[in-house]
Coordinates of C-alpha atoms and ligand atoms in Angstrom, one line a residue:
M1 CA 254.2 120.3 53.0
P2 CA 256.8 117.6 54.0
Q3 CA 256.5 114.5 52.0
R4 CA 256.5 111.0 53.5
A5 CA 258.8 108.3 52.2
F6 CA 257.9 106.3 49.0
F7 CA 258.1 103.0 50.8
D8 CA 255.5 101.4 53.1
L9 CA 257.3 100.1 56.2
E10 CA 254.4 97.8 57.0
K11 CA 255.0 95.9 53.7
I12 CA 258.7 95.5 54.0
D13 CA 260.0 92.1 55.2
P14 CA 262.4 93.0 58.0
D15 CA 264.3 89.7 57.7
G16 CA 264.8 90.3 54.0
L17 CA 266.1 93.8 54.6
R18 CA 268.5 92.6 57.3
R19 CA 269.8 90.1 54.7
V20 CA 270.4 92.9 52.3
G21 CA 272.4 94.7 55.0
A22 CA 274.4 91.5 55.6
R23 CA 275.1 91.0 51.9
L24 CA 276.4 94.6 51.6
R25 CA 278.8 94.0 54.5
E26 CA 279.8 90.8 52.9
V27 CA 280.8 92.4 49.6
G28 CA 282.8 95.1 51.4
F29 CA 280.3 98.0 51.4
T30 CA 281.8 99.3 54.6
E31 CA 283.4 102.5 55.5
R32 CA 286.9 101.2 55.1
G33 CA 286.0 99.2 52.0
V34 CA 284.5 102.2 50.2
R35 CA 287.4 104.5 51.3
E36 CA 290.0 102.1 50.0
R37 CA 288.1 101.4 46.7
L38 CA 287.7 105.1 46.0
G39 CA 291.1 106.1 47.3
L40 CA 289.6 108.5 49.8
K41 CA 291.2 109.4 53.1
D42 CA 287.7 109.8 54.5
L43 CA 284.1 109.3 53.3
S44 CA 283.3 112.9 54.2
E45 CA 285.5 113.9 51.2
L46 CA 283.2 112.5 48.6
R47 CA 282.7 115.2 45.9
F48 CA 280.1 115.0 43.2
S49 CA 282.6 116.4 40.7
D50 CA 284.6 113.2 41.1
Y51 CA 281.7 110.8 40.5
P52 CA 282.4 110.4 36.7
Y53 CA 286.0 109.5 37.5
Y54 CA 284.9 107.0 40.2
H55 CA 282.4 105.4 37.8
K56 CA 284.8 105.1 34.9
R57 CA 288.0 104.3 36.7
S58 CA 287.6 103.2 40.3
L59 CA 284.6 101.0 39.6
R60 CA 285.6 99.6 36.2
H61 CA 286.0 96.0 37.2
R62 CA 282.3 95.7 38.1
N63 CA 282.9 93.3 41.0
D64 CA 280.3 93.0 43.7
Q65 CA 281.8 95.7 45.9
E66 CA 282.1 98.1 43.0
L67 CA 278.5 97.4 41.9
A68 CA 277.2 98.1 45.4
I69 CA 279.2 101.4 45.6
G70 CA 278.1 102.5 42.2
L71 CA 274.5 101.7 42.7
F72 CA 274.0 102.9 46.3
L73 CA 276.6 105.5 47.0
L74 CA 277.3 107.1 43.7
Q75 CA 273.8 107.3 42.3
G76 CA 274.7 105.0 39.4
I77 CA 273.0 102.5 37.2
V78 CA 273.5 98.7 36.9
T79 CA 272.4 96.2 34.3
E80 CA 270.0 93.4 35.0
E81 CA 272.9 90.9 35.0
E82 CA 274.9 92.9 37.4
L83 CA 272.0 93.2 39.8
S84 CA 271.7 89.4 39.7
Q85 CA 275.4 89.1 40.4
L86 CA 275.1 91.4 43.4
F87 CA 271.9 90.1 45.1
D88 CA 270.1 86.8 45.1
A89 CA 266.5 86.6 44.0
S90 CA 265.0 87.1 47.4
A91 CA 267.1 90.2 48.2
R92 CA 266.2 91.6 44.8
Q93 CA 262.5 91.0 45.5
V94 CA 262.7 92.8 48.9
L95 CA 264.4 95.8 47.3
R96 CA 262.0 95.9 44.3
E97 CA 258.9 95.5 46.4
A98 CA 260.0 98.3 48.8
G99 CA 260.3 100.5 45.7
I100 CA 264.0 101.0 46.5
L101 CA 265.2 99.5 43.2
V102 CA 263.5 100.8 40.1
G103 CA 264.1 99.1 36.7
E104 CA 263.9 100.4 33.2
R105 CA 262.4 97.8 30.9
A106 CA 263.8 99.1 27.6
S107 CA 267.4 99.3 28.7
R108 CA 267.2 96.4 31.2
T109 CA 268.9 98.5 33.8
W110 CA 268.3 99.3 37.5
R111 CA 268.7 102.3 39.7
S112 CA 268.2 103.0 43.4
R113 CA 265.9 105.5 44.8
I114 CA 268.0 105.9 47.9
S115 CA 271.6 106.4 48.7
L116 CA 273.3 104.2 51.3
Y117 CA 276.2 105.3 53.4
P118 CA 278.3 102.9 55.4
V119 CA 279.4 103.8 58.9
G120 CA 282.1 101.8 60.5
E121 CA 282.4 98.1 59.4
D122 CA 278.8 97.0 60.2
K123 CA 276.2 99.7 59.6
V124 CA 274.6 101.3 56.5
F125 CA 272.2 104.2 56.4
A126 CA 269.6 105.0 53.7
T127 CA 269.0 108.6 52.8
D128 CA 267.6 110.5 49.9
H129 CA 270.1 111.1 47.1
R130 CA 272.3 114.1 47.8
F131 CA 273.1 115.5 44.3
T132 CA 270.4 116.7 42.1
G133 CA 270.1 119.1 39.2
H134 CA 271.9 117.0 36.6
D135 CA 269.6 114.1 36.1
P136 CA 265.8 114.4 35.5
W137 CA 265.2 110.8 36.7
L138 CA 266.6 111.7 40.1
D139 CA 265.1 115.2 40.2
A140 CA 261.7 113.7 39.8
R141 CA 262.2 111.6 42.9
I142 CA 263.8 114.0 45.3
P143 CA 261.2 115.7 47.5
R144 CA 261.4 119.3 48.6
E145 CA 262.4 118.2 52.1
P146 CA 264.9 115.4 51.5
V147 CA 266.4 113.2 54.2
M148 CA 269.9 114.4 54.8
Y149 CA 272.8 112.4 53.3
L150 CA 275.6 111.5 55.8
G151 CA 277.9 114.5 55.8
A152 CA 281.2 115.3 57.4
D153 CA 279.3 116.6 60.4
T154 CA 277.4 113.3 60.7
Y155 CA 280.7 111.3 60.7
Y156 CA 282.4 113.7 63.1
L157 CA 279.7 113.4 65.7
A158 CA 279.6 109.6 65.3
R159 CA 283.4 109.5 65.9
T160 CA 283.2 111.7 69.0
T161 CA 280.2 110.3 70.7
L162 CA 281.0 108.7 74.0
H163 CA 279.8 105.2 74.3
G164 CA 279.4 103.1 77.4
P165 CA 276.6 100.8 78.5
I166 CA 273.7 103.1 79.3
R167 CA 270.0 102.8 79.8
S168 CA 268.7 105.5 77.4
A169 CA 269.8 107.6 74.5
L170 CA 268.0 110.5 72.7
D171 CA 269.0 111.6 69.3
L172 CA 267.5 114.9 68.3
C173 CA 267.3 116.0 64.6
T174 CA 267.9 112.4 63.9
G175 CA 267.4 112.5 60.1
S176 CA 268.4 109.0 58.8
G177 CA 268.4 107.9 62.5
V178 CA 272.2 107.5 62.4
H179 CA 273.2 108.6 65.9
G180 CA 270.1 106.9 67.5
I181 CA 270.9 103.6 65.8
L182 CA 274.6 103.9 66.7
A183 CA 273.6 104.6 70.3
A184 CA 271.2 101.6 70.3
A185 CA 274.2 99.4 70.1
H186 CA 275.2 100.4 73.7
A187 CA 272.0 101.6 75.1
E188 CA 269.1 99.6 76.4
R189 CA 266.8 101.9 74.5
A190 CA 267.3 104.7 72.0
V191 CA 264.8 107.3 70.8
G192 CA 265.3 109.5 67.7
V193 CA 263.2 112.6 66.9
D194 CA 262.8 114.5 63.7
I195 CA 260.4 117.1 62.5
N196 CA 260.4 115.7 59.0
P197 CA 258.0 112.7 58.7
R198 CA 260.0 111.4 55.8
A199 CA 263.2 111.3 57.9
V200 CA 261.3 109.4 60.6
N201 CA 260.3 106.8 57.9
F202 CA 263.9 106.5 56.7
A203 CA 265.1 106.2 60.3
R204 CA 262.7 103.3 60.9
L205 CA 263.8 101.7 57.7
N206 CA 267.4 102.1 58.8
A207 CA 266.6 100.5 62.2
M208 CA 265.4 97.4 60.2
L209 CA 268.4 97.4 57.9
N210 CA 270.8 97.5 60.9
D211 CA 268.7 95.3 63.2
A212 CA 268.4 98.0 65.8
W213 CA 265.3 96.6 67.5
N214 CA 265.6 98.8 70.5
A215 CA 265.6 102.1 68.6
V216 CA 262.3 104.0 68.2
F217 CA 261.7 107.1 66.1
L218 CA 259.2 109.8 66.6
E219 CA 258.0 112.7 64.6
G220 CA 258.2 115.9 66.6
D221 CA 259.8 119.2 67.5
L222 CA 263.0 118.6 69.5
F223 CA 262.2 117.6 73.1
G224 CA 258.5 118.1 72.6
S225 CA 257.9 114.4 71.9
V226 CA 259.7 113.0 75.0
G227 CA 257.8 114.8 77.8
S228 CA 259.8 115.3 80.9
E229 CA 262.0 112.1 80.3
R230 CA 265.7 112.3 81.1
F231 CA 268.4 110.4 79.1
D232 CA 271.9 109.2 79.8
L233 CA 273.1 110.3 76.3
I234 CA 271.7 113.1 74.2
T235 CA 273.1 113.6 70.7
A236 CA 272.2 116.2 68.1
N237 CA 273.2 117.4 64.7
P238 CA 270.8 120.3 64.3
P239 CA 270.4 122.4 61.2
F240 CA 273.1 124.9 61.9
V241 CA 273.9 126.9 58.8
P242 CA 273.4 130.7 59.3
S243 CA 271.2 131.3 56.4
P244 CA 269.0 134.2 55.1
V245 CA 266.4 131.7 53.8
Y246 CA 264.5 128.8 55.2
E247 CA 264.8 126.3 52.3
L248 CA 266.0 123.1 53.8
A249 CA 265.0 121.9 57.3
Y250 CA 268.2 119.9 57.5
R251 CA 270.4 122.9 56.7
D252 CA 269.0 126.3 57.6
G253 CA 269.4 127.4 61.2
G254 CA 268.0 130.9 60.8
P255 CA 270.0 134.1 60.2
S256 CA 272.4 133.3 63.0
G257 CA 272.4 129.6 62.5
A258 CA 271.4 129.1 66.1
D259 CA 267.6 128.9 65.9
V260 CA 267.5 125.2 66.7
L261 CA 270.8 124.9 68.5
R262 CA 269.8 127.5 71.1
R263 CA 266.6 125.6 71.9
I264 CA 268.5 122.3 72.3
V265 CA 271.1 123.8 74.6
A266 CA 268.4 125.5 76.7
E267 CA 266.6 122.2 77.3
I268 CA 269.6 119.9 77.8
P269 CA 269.6 120.5 81.6
D270 CA 265.9 119.4 81.8
H271 CA 266.6 116.1 79.9
L272 CA 270.1 114.9 80.9
N273 CA 270.5 112.4 83.7
K274 CA 273.1 112.9 86.3
G275 CA 276.3 111.4 85.0
G276 CA 275.0 111.7 81.5
I277 CA 276.6 113.3 78.4
A278 CA 275.1 115.6 75.8
Q279 CA 277.0 116.0 72.5
V280 CA 276.1 118.3 69.7
V281 CA 277.9 118.9 66.4
T282 CA 277.3 122.3 64.9
H283 CA 278.7 125.4 63.3
V284 CA 278.9 128.5 65.4
A285 CA 279.3 132.1 64.1
E286 CA 282.1 134.0 65.8
R287 CA 282.5 137.7 66.2
D288 CA 285.8 139.4 67.1
G289 CA 286.2 139.9 70.8
E290 CA 283.3 137.7 71.7
S291 CA 283.5 134.0 72.8
Y292 CA 280.9 131.7 71.3
L293 CA 281.4 129.6 74.4
D294 CA 280.0 132.5 76.6
R295 CA 276.9 132.6 74.3
I296 CA 276.4 128.9 74.6
R297 CA 276.8 128.9 78.3
R298 CA 274.2 131.7 78.6
W299 CA 271.7 129.5 76.6
T300 CA 272.0 126.8 79.3
G301 CA 270.4 129.4 81.7
G302 CA 273.1 129.1 84.2
A303 CA 272.8 125.3 84.6
N304 CA 275.6 123.8 86.7
M305 CA 277.2 122.0 83.7
H306 CA 280.7 121.7 82.3
L307 CA 281.0 122.7 78.7
H308 CA 283.7 121.3 76.4
S309 CA 284.2 122.2 72.8
I310 CA 286.4 120.6 70.1
R311 CA 287.2 123.3 67.5
L312 CA 287.5 121.4 64.2
G313 CA 288.2 124.3 61.9
E314 CA 286.9 127.7 60.8
E315 CA 286.1 129.5 57.6
D316 CA 285.9 133.1 56.7
I317 CA 282.3 134.3 56.1
V318 CA 282.8 135.0 52.4
D319 CA 284.3 131.6 51.7
Y320 CA 281.5 130.1 53.7
A321 CA 278.8 131.9 51.8
V322 CA 280.4 130.9 48.5
A323 CA 280.5 127.2 49.6
Q324 CA 276.8 127.4 50.6
T325 CA 275.5 129.1 47.5
K326 CA 277.5 127.8 44.6
R327 CA 276.0 125.1 42.5
M328 CA 278.3 123.2 40.1
Y329 CA 275.8 122.2 37.5
G330 CA 273.1 124.1 35.8
E331 CA 273.8 127.2 37.8
R332 CA 273.0 130.5 36.2
Y333 CA 275.5 133.2 37.1
P334 CA 273.0 136.0 37.9
R335 CA 271.2 133.8 40.4
Y336 CA 274.4 132.7 42.1
E337 CA 275.5 136.3 42.3
K338 CA 272.2 137.4 43.9
Q339 CA 272.2 134.5 46.4
L340 CA 275.8 134.9 47.4
M341 CA 275.3 138.6 48.2
E342 CA 272.2 137.8 50.3
W343 CA 274.2 135.3 52.3
V344 CA 277.2 137.6 52.8
T345 CA 274.9 140.5 53.8
N346 CA 273.2 138.3 56.3
L347 CA 276.5 137.3 57.9
R348 CA 278.0 140.8 57.8
S349 CA 274.9 142.4 59.3
Q350 CA 275.4 140.3 62.4
R351 CA 279.1 141.3 62.6
F352 CA 280.1 137.6 62.2
K353 CA 283.8 137.2 61.1
R354 CA 284.1 133.5 60.8
I355 CA 282.1 130.3 61.0
V356 CA 283.6 127.6 63.3
G357 CA 282.9 123.8 63.2
V358 CA 282.6 122.5 66.8
I359 CA 281.6 119.5 68.8
L360 CA 280.1 120.5 72.1
T361 CA 279.9 118.3 75.1
F362 CA 277.8 119.0 78.2
T363 CA 278.1 117.1 81.5
W364 CA 276.8 117.9 85.0
N365 CA 279.2 119.5 87.4
E366 CA 279.5 116.8 90.1
E367 CA 282.3 118.6 91.9
A368 CA 280.1 121.4 93.4
P369 CA 280.7 123.8 95.2
K370 CA 283.5 124.1 92.6
P371 CA 282.1 126.1 89.7
P372 CA 281.7 124.3 86.4
W373 CA 284.5 124.5 83.8
T374 CA 284.5 125.6 80.2
Q375 CA 287.3 124.4 77.9
E376 CA 288.0 124.5 74.2
D377 CA 290.4 122.1 72.5
E378 CA 291.5 122.2 68.9
A379 CA 291.6 119.1 66.8
K380 CA 291.7 118.2 63.1
P381 CA 288.4 116.8 61.9
P382 CA 288.6 113.2 63.2
R383 CA 289.0 110.3 60.7
D384 CA 288.4 107.7 63.3
T385 CA 287.1 107.5 66.9
M386 CA 288.2 110.2 69.2
A387 CA 285.8 109.2 72.1
G388 CA 288.6 107.6 74.2
E389 CA 290.7 110.7 74.2
L390 CA 287.7 112.8 75.2
T391 CA 286.8 110.4 77.9
R392 CA 290.3 110.6 79.4
L393 CA 290.1 114.4 79.4
F394 CA 286.9 114.2 81.5
Q395 CA 288.4 111.6 83.8
A396 CA 291.4 113.8 84.5
K397 CA 289.4 116.9 85.2
K398 CA 287.1 114.9 87.5
L399 CA 290.0 113.4 89.4
S400 CA 291.9 116.7 89.8
R401 CA 288.8 118.7 90.8
G402 CA 287.8 115.9 93.1
M403 CA 290.9 116.4 95.2
E404 CA 289.9 117.9 98.5
S405 CA 293.1 119.7 99.2
L406 CA 296.4 120.4 97.5
S407 CA 298.1 118.2 100.1
E408 CA 296.8 115.1 98.3
L409 CA 299.6 115.8 95.9
D410 CA 302.1 114.8 98.6
A411 CA 301.5 111.2 97.8
M412 CA 301.5 111.6 94.0
R413 CA 304.4 110.7 91.8
V414 CA 304.8 113.1 88.8
G415 CA 305.6 111.8 85.3
V416 CA 305.6 113.1 81.8
P417 CA 303.6 111.4 79.0
D418 CA 305.8 109.5 76.5
D419 CA 304.7 111.6 73.5
L420 CA 305.4 115.0 75.0
M421 CA 308.2 117.1 73.5
L422 CA 309.2 120.4 75.1
T423 CA 310.4 122.9 72.4
E424 CA 311.9 126.3 72.7
R425 CA 311.5 128.9 70.0
R426 CA 314.3 131.5 69.7
R427 CA 314.8 134.6 67.7
P428 CA 317.9 136.4 66.5
T429 CA 318.9 139.5 68.5
G430 CA 321.7 140.7 66.3
T431 CA 324.4 139.6 68.7
G432 CA 323.0 136.2 69.4
F433 CA 319.6 134.5 70.1
E434 CA 317.0 135.0 72.8
T435 CA 314.1 132.7 73.8
K436 CA 310.8 133.7 72.3
D437 CA 308.6 131.2 73.9
F438 CA 308.2 127.6 75.0
R439 CA 305.8 125.1 73.6
V440 CA 304.9 121.5 74.2
V441 CA 304.1 119.2 71.3
F442 CA 302.2 116.0 71.8
K443 CA 303.2 113.6 69.0
K444 CA 300.4 111.2 69.3
S445 CA 297.5 113.2 70.6
R446 CA 294.7 114.8 68.5
L447 CA 293.1 117.1 71.0
S448 CA 295.2 120.3 71.0
P449 CA 298.5 118.7 70.0
E450 CA 300.5 121.9 70.5
L451 CA 300.4 124.3 73.4
D452 CA 302.3 127.4 74.4
I453 CA 303.4 127.2 78.0
K454 CA 304.2 129.7 80.7
P455 CA 307.7 129.8 82.3
L456 CA 306.5 128.2 85.5
V457 CA 305.1 125.3 83.6
R458 CA 308.3 124.9 81.7
D459 CA 310.4 125.1 84.9
L460 CA 308.3 122.4 86.5
L461 CA 308.3 120.1 83.4
E462 CA 312.1 120.3 83.3
R463 CA 312.3 119.0 86.8
V464 CA 310.0 116.0 86.4
D465 CA 311.9 112.8 86.3
N466 CA 309.1 110.2 86.5
R467 CA 310.3 109.1 90.0
S468 CA 309.8 112.1 92.3
T469 CA 306.7 113.1 94.1
A470 CA 305.1 116.5 93.6
P471 CA 306.7 118.0 96.8
Q472 CA 310.1 116.7 95.6
V473 CA 309.7 118.3 92.2
I474 CA 308.7 121.6 93.8
E475 CA 311.6 121.5 96.3
R476 CA 314.0 121.0 93.4
L477 CA 312.6 124.0 91.6
A478 CA 312.8 126.2 94.7
R479 CA 316.4 125.2 95.2
D480 CA 317.4 125.8 91.6
L481 CA 315.7 129.2 91.6
G482 CA 317.0 130.1 95.0
Q483 CA 313.5 131.0 96.2
P484 CA 311.9 130.1 99.5
L485 CA 309.7 127.0 99.1
S486 CA 306.9 128.7 101.0
E487 CA 306.6 131.3 98.2
L488 CA 306.4 128.7 95.4
D489 CA 304.7 125.7 96.9
E490 CA 301.0 126.6 96.5
R491 CA 301.4 128.1 93.0
C492 CA 303.3 125.0 91.8
R493 CA 300.8 122.6 93.2
R494 CA 298.0 124.4 91.4
A495 CA 300.0 124.5 88.3
L496 CA 300.7 120.8 88.5
L497 CA 297.0 120.1 88.7
V498 CA 296.3 122.2 85.7
M499 CA 299.1 120.5 83.9
F500 CA 297.6 117.1 84.8
E501 CA 294.2 118.1 83.5
R502 CA 295.8 119.1 80.2
G503 CA 297.9 116.1 79.9
L504 CA 301.2 117.7 80.5
V505 CA 302.0 115.4 83.4
T506 CA 300.8 112.2 84.8
L507 CA 300.0 111.7 88.5
D508 CA 300.3 108.3 90.2
P509 CA 299.7 107.4 93.8
V510 CA 302.9 106.4 95.4
S511 CA 301.4 104.1 98.0
G512 CA 300.8 100.5 96.7
G513 CA 303.7 100.9 94.3
S514 CA 301.4 101.6 91.4
S515 CA 303.0 101.9 88.0
K516 CA 303.1 105.1 86.0
G517 CA 299.9 105.8 84.2
E518 CA 297.3 104.6 86.7
A519 CA 296.1 107.9 88.0
S520 CA 296.2 109.2 84.4
S521 CA 293.6 106.7 83.6
P522 CA 291.7 106.8 86.8
R523 CA 289.0 104.3 87.6
P524 CA 285.7 106.2 87.8
P525 CA 282.8 105.1 90.0
A526 CA 280.9 102.2 88.5
S527 CA 277.8 104.2 88.1
D528 CA 279.6 106.4 85.6
A529 CA 279.2 104.3 82.5
F530 CA 280.8 106.7 80.1
L531 CA 283.9 107.0 82.0
S532 CA 284.5 103.4 82.7
S533 CA 284.1 101.6 79.4
Q534 CA 285.6 103.5 76.5
E535 CA 287.7 101.5 74.1
D536 CA 291.3 102.8 74.0
D537 CA 291.6 104.7 70.7
T538 CA 294.8 106.5 71.4
P539 CA 298.3 105.2 72.1
A540 CA 299.1 108.2 74.3
Q541 CA 298.3 108.2 78.0
R542 CA 297.1 111.7 77.9
P543 CA 293.9 113.0 79.5
G544 CA 293.6 116.1 77.3
H545 CA 294.5 119.7 77.2
G546 CA 293.5 123.0 75.6
T547 CA 292.1 126.3 76.7
I548 CA 290.9 126.4 80.2
V549 CA 288.6 129.3 80.4
E550 CA 288.1 129.4 84.1
D551 CA 291.0 128.0 86.1
V552 CA 294.1 128.9 88.0
E553 CA 297.3 129.6 86.2
P554 CA 296.6 127.9 82.9
P555 CA 299.4 127.4 80.5
A556 CA 299.2 130.0 77.7
R557 CA 297.2 128.9 74.6
G558 CA 299.1 127.9 71.5
G559 CA 298.9 129.9 68.3
R560 CA 295.9 128.8 66.3
T561 CA 296.5 127.2 63.0
R562 CA 293.9 127.5 60.2
R563 CA 292.4 124.1 59.8
D564 CA 290.4 122.5 57.1
T565 CA 286.9 123.8 56.5
P566 CA 284.6 122.8 59.3
P567 CA 281.9 120.1 58.9
E568 CA 280.1 121.1 55.7
E569 CA 281.9 121.2 52.4
Ligands
LIG1 C1 271.7 118.3 59.9 S1 270.4 117.2 59.8 C2 271.1 115.9 60.7 C3 270.6 114.5 60.3 C4 271.3 113.3 61.0 N1 271.2 113.4 62.5 C5 272.8 113.3 60.7 O1 273.6 113.6 61.6 O2 273.2 113.0 59.6 C6 269.2 118.0 60.8 C7 267.9 117.3 60.9 O3 267.1 118.0 61.9 C8 265.8 118.0 61.5 N2 265.1 119.1 62.2 C9 265.1 120.4 61.9 N3 264.4 121.1 62.8 C10 264.0 120.2 63.7 C11 263.2 120.3 64.9 N4 262.7 121.5 65.3 N5 262.9 119.2 65.6 C12 263.3 118.0 65.2 N6 264.1 117.8 64.1 C13 264.4 118.9 63.4 C14 265.8 118.0 60.0 O4 264.6 117.5 59.5 C15 267.0 117.2 59.7 O5 266.6 115.8 59.5

């Protein structure tokens, strides 16, 4: 039976709680502040095994910031004096009355019943403590169905969510309410839903802490609590771990990992507004010779939607099972061995080879009768916002697919992005060298920064001079190759459009003397909030690139590099 939160929201003073949030920001309890203090590249890298080191070394000065980090993030203890240093009397009273701070009379020390995670520079989220099994005081206070800590998957989704001024946002599997509360900053109204009543309590507490007055949280099963309502933004971080057991509602996604994901994907078409965006962070199991993207598209029931995936990394199934079953403290070997084998057997029996961390984005196909596209890009797990880069990718696809005929390219000047490098790989033949393949490298971009390209793409790229129009570039190529223009023209125009979609070239209207880059950052219709108001998070003027699954003459895909472990540790 799920347990409700220990605090009573009715009795908490919202102004007092807001002041606690403000004080934490003031002392540097922010994502950057914590990262710098603990020497982490990213908060998602927090490891329990490092906690003793942090407490003893990184937090040894006991200044206000360090006290806040020790108490709220690292499950630590502060003295009565230290607590008075960190918070004034009224903040202490709010936290004590809410039951968040618990004192021990004999030792005159205080502990927190919740963990707090900073997101960005101005938000903090309360969750249950993450690490148990080493401390009886904590173990006694963690329920069977805890509210999920902010994990790598949480941060990745937050950094990839598109934000523009919208009317409504829905965050499924909201947990601490994090994505709902982040969306509330740019939506008129945000709704979060979770099946765990304790999570709903925490999400409401977090709405108070972050002054998100327009965020509401409902207890319920996915879309069941929102009737037939449609939203401009849907986010979800479902339980996605392919697991032989149902132990944790926030983790276990059934034997395939897709029990909840499949239901979400199937219902997105019924709840997403035209022009809206749905984004889901998840793990997907991959078999040899079968694309997980086909599986996901099938779950949409043939909806006329584009599907984009950012592939953040993959893990072999055995490594994955080890990571999910090992416990560092208090683990008895025979139990670990039994669990590990259960997990591996579950994955093997379904012929899964690897588990992949992805961020999926769904949008309506507004270019019908053209069929919807499916594309996968690779990226390293994002350490800061990647939403701008993703937006530009969608803009470029929309612009190129919106062209009514290839003759629209007549009036387009072709350029190459500043950060693109064309490289040639050669191999020894015994008597000399021969070209193995050609590749483009984008020095500043994070979405698929390396791509293998076909000879035609290379030939075109080599003839782009940032001044010539598309027909001029193609004429130059035909002349150099000694081929009739009529044989090359259409193929080259199609190739240029694919190259534009993938950021290999920029296209700018010649008329009006517009400068390079305008068409690469096209102005979308005003109704399309997502595509008109992203902050620019990347220096490169590149709309994006990757594997185009359905398209004409795509450049060949680059060799895959093994990335870091996907979302979970
Ligand atoms: C991986 S956690 C995500 C928490 C939070 N959104 C985040 O990103 O940190 C998954 C959440 O889904 C909730 N959940 C599981 N099944 C659900 C369902 N059928 N309907 C609604 N929520 C569900 C769990 O209670 C848990 O809070």
